[in-house]
PDB file of C-alpha atoms in Angstrom:
ATOM      1  CA  GLY A   1      -3.276  -3.868 -15.921  1.00  0.00           C
ATOM      2  CA  LEU A   2      -3.169  -3.977 -12.044  1.00  0.00           C
ATOM      3  CA  PRO A   3      -1.040  -6.670  -9.964  1.00  0.00           C
ATOM      4  CA  VAL A   4      -2.937  -9.551  -8.352  1.00  0.00           C
ATOM      5  CA  GLN A   5      -2.961  -7.727  -4.858  1.00  0.00           C
ATOM      6  CA  LYS A   6      -4.118  -3.954  -5.231  1.00  0.00           C
ATOM      7  CA  GLU A   7      -1.965  -2.464  -2.907  1.00  0.00           C
ATOM      8  CA  LEU A   8       1.972  -3.816  -2.793  1.00  0.00           C
ATOM      9  CA  HIS A   9       3.081  -1.066  -0.359  1.00  0.00           C
ATOM     10  CA  TYR A  10       6.499  -1.438  -2.254  1.00  0.00           C
ATOM     11  CA  TRP A  11       7.936   2.006  -2.029  1.00  0.00           C
ATOM     12  CA  THR A  12       6.629   2.282   1.726  1.00  0.00           C
ATOM     13  CA  THR A  13       8.465  -0.865   2.469  1.00  0.00           C
ATOM     14  CA  VAL A  14      11.902  -0.453   0.772  1.00  0.00           C
ATOM     15  CA  ARG A  15      12.408   3.445   1.173  1.00  0.00           C
ATOM     16  CA  GLN A  16      10.615   4.248   4.159  1.00  0.00           C
ATOM     17  CA  PRO A  17      10.173   1.027   6.354  1.00  0.00           C
ATOM     18  CA  GLY A  18       8.800   2.681   9.490  1.00  0.00           C
ATOM     19  CA  ALA A  19       5.752   3.807   7.376  1.00  0.00           C
ATOM     20  CA  SER A  20       4.814   0.377   6.370  1.00  0.00           C
ATOM     21  CA  HIS A  21       2.974  -2.471   8.285  1.00  0.00           C
ATOM     22  CA  TRP A  22       2.841  -4.583   5.134  1.00  0.00           C
ATOM     23  CA  TRP A  23       5.812  -6.984   5.374  1.00  0.00           C
ATOM     24  CA  PRO A  24       4.835  -8.703   8.363  1.00  0.00           C
ATOM     25  CA  ARG A  25       1.339  -9.649   6.639  1.00  0.00           C
ATOM     26  CA  VAL A  26       3.252 -10.941   3.676  1.00  0.00           C
ATOM     27  CA  THR A  27       5.397 -13.353   5.682  1.00  0.00           C
ATOM     28  CA  PHE A  28       2.284 -14.201   7.584  1.00  0.00           C
ATOM     29  CA  GLU A  29       0.113 -15.332   4.532  1.00  0.00           C
ATOM     30  CA  ILE A  30       3.337 -17.236   3.452  1.00  0.00           C
ATOM     31  CA  GLU A  31       3.787 -19.143   6.479  1.00  0.00           C
ATOM     32  CA  LYS A  32       0.147 -19.776   6.509  1.00  0.00           C
ATOM     33  CA  MET A  33       0.322 -21.367   3.037  1.00  0.00           C
ATOM     34  CA  GLU A  34       3.166 -23.391   4.299  1.00  0.00           C
ATOM     35  CA  ARG A  35       1.186 -24.971   6.693  1.00  0.00           C
ATOM     36  CA  TRP A  36      -1.485 -26.422   4.290  1.00  0.00           C
ATOM     37  CA  GLY A  37       1.308 -28.617   2.512  1.00  0.00           C
ATOM     38  CA  LEU A  38       1.971 -29.248  -1.185  1.00  0.00           C
ATOM     39  CA  GLY A  39      -1.370 -31.355  -1.878  1.00  0.00           C
ATOM     40  CA  ALA A  40      -3.611 -28.654  -0.293  1.00  0.00           C
ATOM     41  CA  ARG A  41      -1.979 -26.121  -2.146  1.00  0.00           C
ATOM     42  CA  LEU A  42      -1.939 -28.101  -5.384  1.00  0.00           C
ATOM     43  CA  LEU A  43      -5.791 -28.604  -5.619  1.00  0.00           C
ATOM     44  CA  ARG A  44      -6.525 -24.804  -4.955  1.00  0.00           C
ATOM     45  CA  GLY A  45      -8.308 -23.132  -8.009  1.00  0.00           C
ATOM     46  CA  PRO A  46      -6.428 -21.334 -10.527  1.00  0.00           C
ATOM     47  CA  GLY A  47      -7.417 -17.774  -9.148  1.00  0.00           C
ATOM     48  CA  ARG A  48      -6.314 -18.920  -5.755  1.00  0.00           C
ATOM     49  CA  ARG A  49      -3.140 -20.345  -7.004  1.00  0.00           C
ATOM     50  CA  ARG A  50      -2.560 -16.810  -8.650  1.00  0.00           C
ATOM     51  CA  HIS A  51      -3.305 -14.905  -5.644  1.00  0.00           C
ATOM     52  CA  ASP A  52      -0.790 -17.185  -3.296  1.00  0.00           C
ATOM     53  CA  ARG A  53       1.996 -16.628  -5.974  1.00  0.00           C
ATOM     54  CA  SER A  54       1.841 -12.988  -5.665  1.00  0.00           C
ATOM     55  CA  TRP A  55       2.459 -13.293  -2.035  1.00  0.00           C
ATOM     56  CA  HIS A  56       5.498 -15.018  -3.097  1.00  0.00           C
ATOM     57  CA  LEU A  57       6.355 -12.250  -5.470  1.00  0.00           C
ATOM     58  CA  ALA A  58       5.823  -9.844  -2.914  1.00  0.00           C
ATOM     59  CA  ASP A  59       8.324 -11.030  -0.618  1.00  0.00           C
ATOM     60  CA  ALA A  60      10.951 -11.520  -3.413  1.00  0.00           C
ATOM     61  CA  MET A  61      10.065  -7.790  -4.198  1.00  0.00           C
ATOM     62  CA  TYR A  62      10.539  -6.670  -0.714  1.00  0.00           C
ATOM     63  CA  ARG A  63      14.041  -8.496  -0.349  1.00  0.00           C
ATOM     64  CA  ASP A  64      15.491  -7.722  -3.815  1.00  0.00           C
ATOM     65  CA  THR A  65      18.342  -5.253  -3.166  1.00  0.00           C
ATOM     66  CA  ALA A  66      19.292  -5.057  -6.613  1.00  0.00           C
ATOM     67  CA  PRO A  67      19.136  -1.714  -8.540  1.00  0.00           C
ATOM     68  CA  GLY A  68      16.395  -1.270 -11.315  1.00  0.00           C
ATOM     69  CA  HIS A  69      13.726  -2.515  -8.924  1.00  0.00           C
ATOM     70  CA  ARG A  70      13.575  -5.837 -11.048  1.00  0.00           C
ATOM     71  CA  ALA A  71      11.371  -7.835  -8.685  1.00  0.00           C
ATOM     72  CA  TYR A  72       8.955  -4.752  -8.309  1.00  0.00           C
ATOM     73  CA  ALA A  73       8.232  -4.817 -12.134  1.00  0.00           C
ATOM     74  CA  ASP A  74       7.899  -8.653 -11.789  1.00  0.00           C
ATOM     75  CA  THR A  75       5.019  -8.237  -9.520  1.00  0.00           C
ATOM     76  CA  LEU A  76       3.574  -5.212 -11.247  1.00  0.00           C
ATOM     77  CA  PHE A  77       3.533  -7.422 -14.331  1.00  0.00           C
ATOM     78  CA  GLN A  78       2.348 -10.595 -12.690  1.00  0.00           C
ATOM     79  CA  ALA A  79      -1.540 -10.349 -14.276  1.00  0.00           C
ATOM     80  CA  TRP A  80      -0.350  -8.169 -17.294  1.00  0.00           C
ATOM     81  CA  HIS A  81      -2.136  -9.353 -20.454  1.00  0.00           C
ATOM     82  CA  GLY A  82      -0.998  -6.600 -23.055  1.00  0.00           C
ATOM     83  CA  GLU A  83      -2.751  -3.516 -21.599  1.00  0.00           C
ATOM     84  CA  PRO A  84      -1.456  -0.196 -22.376  1.00  0.00           C
ATOM     85  CA  VAL A  85      -1.006   0.946 -18.926  1.00  0.00           C
ATOM     86  CA  VAL A  86       0.383  -1.011 -15.451  1.00  0.00           C
ATOM     87  CA  GLY A  87      -0.174   0.649 -12.153  1.00  0.00           C
ATOM     88  CA  GLU A  88      -0.795  -0.228  -8.618  1.00  0.00           C
ATOM     89  CA  ILE A  89      -3.051   1.622  -5.939  1.00  0.00           C
ATOM     90  CA  THR A  90      -1.145   2.090  -2.558  1.00  0.00           C
ATOM     91  CA  PRO A  91      -2.993   5.072  -0.524  1.00  0.00           C
ATOM     92  CA  ASP A  92       0.224   4.751   1.933  1.00  0.00           C
ATOM     93  CA  TYR A  93       2.363   6.372  -0.600  1.00  0.00           C
ATOM     94  CA  ALA A  94       0.792   9.809   0.435  1.00  0.00           C
ATOM     95  CA  TYR A  95       3.506   9.247   3.510  1.00  0.00           C
ATOM     96  CA  LEU A  96       6.785   9.016   0.656  1.00  0.00           C
ATOM     97  CA  ARG A  97       9.237  11.800   0.720  1.00  0.00           C
ATOM     98  CA  ALA A  98       9.952  13.800  -2.268  1.00  0.00           C
ATOM     99  CA  GLU A  99      13.120  11.724  -3.162  1.00  0.00           C
ATOM    100  CA  VAL A 100      11.316   8.603  -3.136  1.00  0.00           C
ATOM    101  CA  PHE A 101       8.584   9.982  -5.899  1.00  0.00           C
ATOM    102  CA  ALA A 102      11.785  11.128  -8.090  1.00  0.00           C
ATOM    103  CA  GLU A 103      12.862   7.590  -7.733  1.00  0.00           C
ATOM    104  CA  MET A 104       9.598   6.300  -8.883  1.00  0.00           C
ATOM    105  CA  ALA A 105       9.515   8.596 -11.712  1.00  0.00           C
ATOM    106  CA  ALA A 106      12.978   7.883 -12.911  1.00  0.00           C
ATOM    107  CA  LEU A 107      11.816   4.529 -13.500  1.00  0.00           C
ATOM    108  CA  HIS A 108      10.591   5.009 -16.978  1.00  0.00           C
ATOM    109  CA  PRO A 109      10.262   8.283 -18.898  1.00  0.00           C
ATOM    110  CA  ASP A 110       6.389   8.075 -19.310  1.00  0.00           C
ATOM    111  CA  VAL A 111       5.842   7.016 -15.499  1.00  0.00           C
ATOM    112  CA  ARG A 112       2.369   8.591 -14.463  1.00  0.00           C
ATOM    113  CA  PHE A 113       0.868   9.584 -10.822  1.00  0.00           C
ATOM    114  CA  VAL A 114      -2.510   9.711 -10.445  1.00  0.00           C
ATOM    115  CA  TYR A 115      -3.595  11.041  -7.064  1.00  0.00           C
ATOM    116  CA  ILE A 116      -7.009  10.159  -5.949  1.00  0.00           C
ATOM    117  CA  MET A 117      -8.558  12.003  -3.324  1.00  0.00           C
ATOM    118  CA  ARG A 118     -11.700  11.965  -1.186  1.00  0.00           C
ATOM    119  CA  ASP A 119     -13.391  14.746   1.183  1.00  0.00           C
ATOM    120  CA  PRO A 120     -10.766  14.742   3.927  1.00  0.00           C
ATOM    121  CA  ILE A 121     -12.937  14.658   7.000  1.00  0.00           C
ATOM    122  CA  ASP A 122     -15.068  11.691   5.331  1.00  0.00           C
ATOM    123  CA  ARG A 123     -11.399   9.675   4.662  1.00  0.00           C
ATOM    124  CA  LEU A 124     -10.284  10.281   8.166  1.00  0.00           C
ATOM    125  CA  VAL A 125     -13.413   9.447   9.778  1.00  0.00           C
ATOM    126  CA  SER A 126     -13.563   6.183   7.501  1.00  0.00           C
ATOM    127  CA  ALA A 127     -10.021   5.380   8.388  1.00  0.00           C
ATOM    128  CA  LEU A 128     -10.430   5.778  12.053  1.00  0.00           C
ATOM    129  CA  ARG A 129     -13.613   3.156  12.205  1.00  0.00           C
ATOM    130  CA  MET A 130     -11.309   0.838   9.679  1.00  0.00           C
ATOM    131  CA  SER A 131      -8.689   0.856  12.549  1.00  0.00           C
ATOM    132  CA  MET A 132     -11.122   0.499  15.469  1.00  0.00           C
ATOM    133  CA  ARG A 133     -12.547  -2.657  13.496  1.00  0.00           C
ATOM    134  CA  ARG A 134      -9.102  -4.060  13.139  1.00  0.00           C
ATOM    135  CA  ALA A 135      -7.997  -3.365  16.754  1.00  0.00           C
ATOM    136  CA  VAL A 136     -11.095  -5.456  17.711  1.00  0.00           C
ATOM    137  CA  ARG A 137     -10.364  -8.285  15.505  1.00  0.00           C
ATOM    138  CA  ASN A 138      -6.937  -8.447  16.641  1.00  0.00           C
ATOM    139  CA  ASP A 139      -7.668  -7.853  20.295  1.00  0.00           C
ATOM    140  CA  ALA A 140      -6.083  -4.410  21.167  1.00  0.00           C
ATOM    141  CA  PRO A 141      -8.548  -3.417  23.384  1.00  0.00           C
ATOM    142  CA  ARG A 142      -6.797  -0.220  24.292  1.00  0.00           C
ATOM    143  CA  ILE A 143      -7.943   1.381  20.840  1.00  0.00           C
ATOM    144  CA  ALA A 144     -11.111  -0.467  20.618  1.00  0.00           C
ATOM    145  CA  GLU A 145     -12.289   0.729  23.979  1.00  0.00           C
ATOM    146  CA  LEU A 146     -12.325   4.330  23.221  1.00  0.00           C
ATOM    147  CA  PRO A 147     -15.346   6.136  22.273  1.00  0.00           C
ATOM    148  CA  PHE A 148     -15.279   7.268  18.503  1.00  0.00           C
ATOM    149  CA  GLU A 149     -15.659  10.816  19.465  1.00  0.00           C
ATOM    150  CA  GLU A 150     -12.365  10.414  21.752  1.00  0.00           C
ATOM    151  CA  ARG A 151     -10.324   8.677  18.941  1.00  0.00           C
ATOM    152  CA  LEU A 152     -11.410  11.117  16.332  1.00  0.00           C
ATOM    153  CA  GLU A 153     -10.403  14.202  18.470  1.00  0.00           C
ATOM    154  CA  ALA A 154      -6.834  12.254  19.622  1.00  0.00           C
ATOM    155  CA  ALA A 155      -6.196  11.800  15.870  1.00  0.00           C
ATOM    156  CA  ALA A 156      -7.135  14.967  14.865  1.00  0.00           C
ATOM    157  CA  SER A 157      -4.736  16.750  17.787  1.00  0.00           C
ATOM    158  CA  ASP A 158      -1.571  14.438  17.008  1.00  0.00           C
ATOM    159  CA  PRO A 159       0.014  15.593  13.726  1.00  0.00           C
ATOM    160  CA  GLU A 160       1.794  12.336  13.328  1.00  0.00           C
ATOM    161  CA  GLU A 161      -1.442  10.416  13.341  1.00  0.00           C
ATOM    162  CA  ARG A 162      -1.224   8.346  10.270  1.00  0.00           C
ATOM    163  CA  ASN A 163      -4.672   8.492   9.393  1.00  0.00           C
ATOM    164  CA  LEU A 164      -4.542  12.388   9.468  1.00  0.00           C
ATOM    165  CA  VAL A 165      -1.400  12.549   7.516  1.00  0.00           C
ATOM    166  CA  LEU A 166      -3.221  10.387   4.722  1.00  0.00           C
ATOM    167  CA  SER A 167      -5.764  13.099   4.861  1.00  0.00           C
ATOM    168  CA  GLN A 168      -3.646  16.102   4.720  1.00  0.00           C
ATOM    169  CA  TYR A 169      -3.485  16.013   0.861  1.00  0.00           C
ATOM    170  CA  ASP A 170      -1.516  19.361   0.358  1.00  0.00           C
ATOM    171  CA  ARG A 171       1.373  17.865   2.220  1.00  0.00           C
ATOM    172  CA  THR A 172       1.459  14.927  -0.275  1.00  0.00           C
ATOM    173  CA  ILE A 173       1.135  17.447  -3.224  1.00  0.00           C
ATOM    174  CA  ALA A 174       3.833  19.815  -2.595  1.00  0.00           C
ATOM    175  CA  ARG A 175       6.357  16.818  -2.133  1.00  0.00           C
ATOM    176  CA  LEU A 176       5.010  15.127  -5.079  1.00  0.00           C
ATOM    177  CA  GLU A 177       5.249  18.397  -7.291  1.00  0.00           C
ATOM    178  CA  SER A 178       8.637  19.354  -6.052  1.00  0.00           C
ATOM    179  CA  VAL A 179      10.128  16.528  -8.266  1.00  0.00           C
ATOM    180  CA  VAL A 180       7.658  15.450 -10.783  1.00  0.00           C
ATOM    181  CA  ALA A 181       6.730  17.427 -13.788  1.00  0.00           C
ATOM    182  CA  PRO A 182       2.962  18.420 -13.364  1.00  0.00           C
ATOM    183  CA  GLU A 183       1.941  16.781 -16.926  1.00  0.00           C
ATOM    184  CA  ARG A 184       2.900  13.535 -15.234  1.00  0.00           C
ATOM    185  CA  ILE A 185       0.571  13.874 -12.431  1.00  0.00           C
ATOM    186  CA  GLY A 186      -3.168  13.423 -12.430  1.00  0.00           C
ATOM    187  CA  TYR A 187      -5.508  14.555  -9.744  1.00  0.00           C
ATOM    188  CA  PHE A 188      -8.932  13.112  -9.313  1.00  0.00           C
ATOM    189  CA  PHE A 189     -11.496  13.633  -6.517  1.00  0.00           C
TER     190      PHE A 189
END
C-alpha cells in the first residue's frame, strides 16, 4: 500500500533540508484548510477528509524528532489495509547521501529499495518543461521567459542543477549500493 500522498519527501526534508521544497507546501495546505473553517471541513467528502488528514500527518512527520521515525511510519500506514508491502514514491530521494540510505535500510530487516529510471534525457527534458510551467504559474518570469533550448543548455552545464542531478542515475546507484545489499535493491526501467 501507498500513503494518501504519493510523495512524502520525508527523508529529503529531515535529513537534507536544503534538498527539499516540500515542508512549505505542507504549511500552505494546512493554512488553506484552516481558512475554510470547521463547518466547511466537516462537509467535505470522506476521500477529501482523508487527504486533508494526510497534510496534518505530514506536518507531524516533519516536526517529529524522536528516534525511530514513528511519525513517518504513521504516515506510511495511513491508508494501509493489510497489503503485504508498504512504501512511498519520492523521486527526490535520488539526492540522498549514502548515510541516509543506510538509515532507511536500518528501519526494518526487510526494507527494500525500488529505483525506477527512464531515459535520462527524456527525464531531464520533461522535468525542465514542468519547472517552466510552474514558473509561469508562480509568476517567476526570470525562468519562464527563457527559451527552452537556453534552459536546457543551462541545466546541462550546471553540475548542481536539480533536474540534471536527478537524471544522473549512476551517482545515485553508487551511493545506494555503497550501503545497501544488492539483494535489497530492484532496478527498473
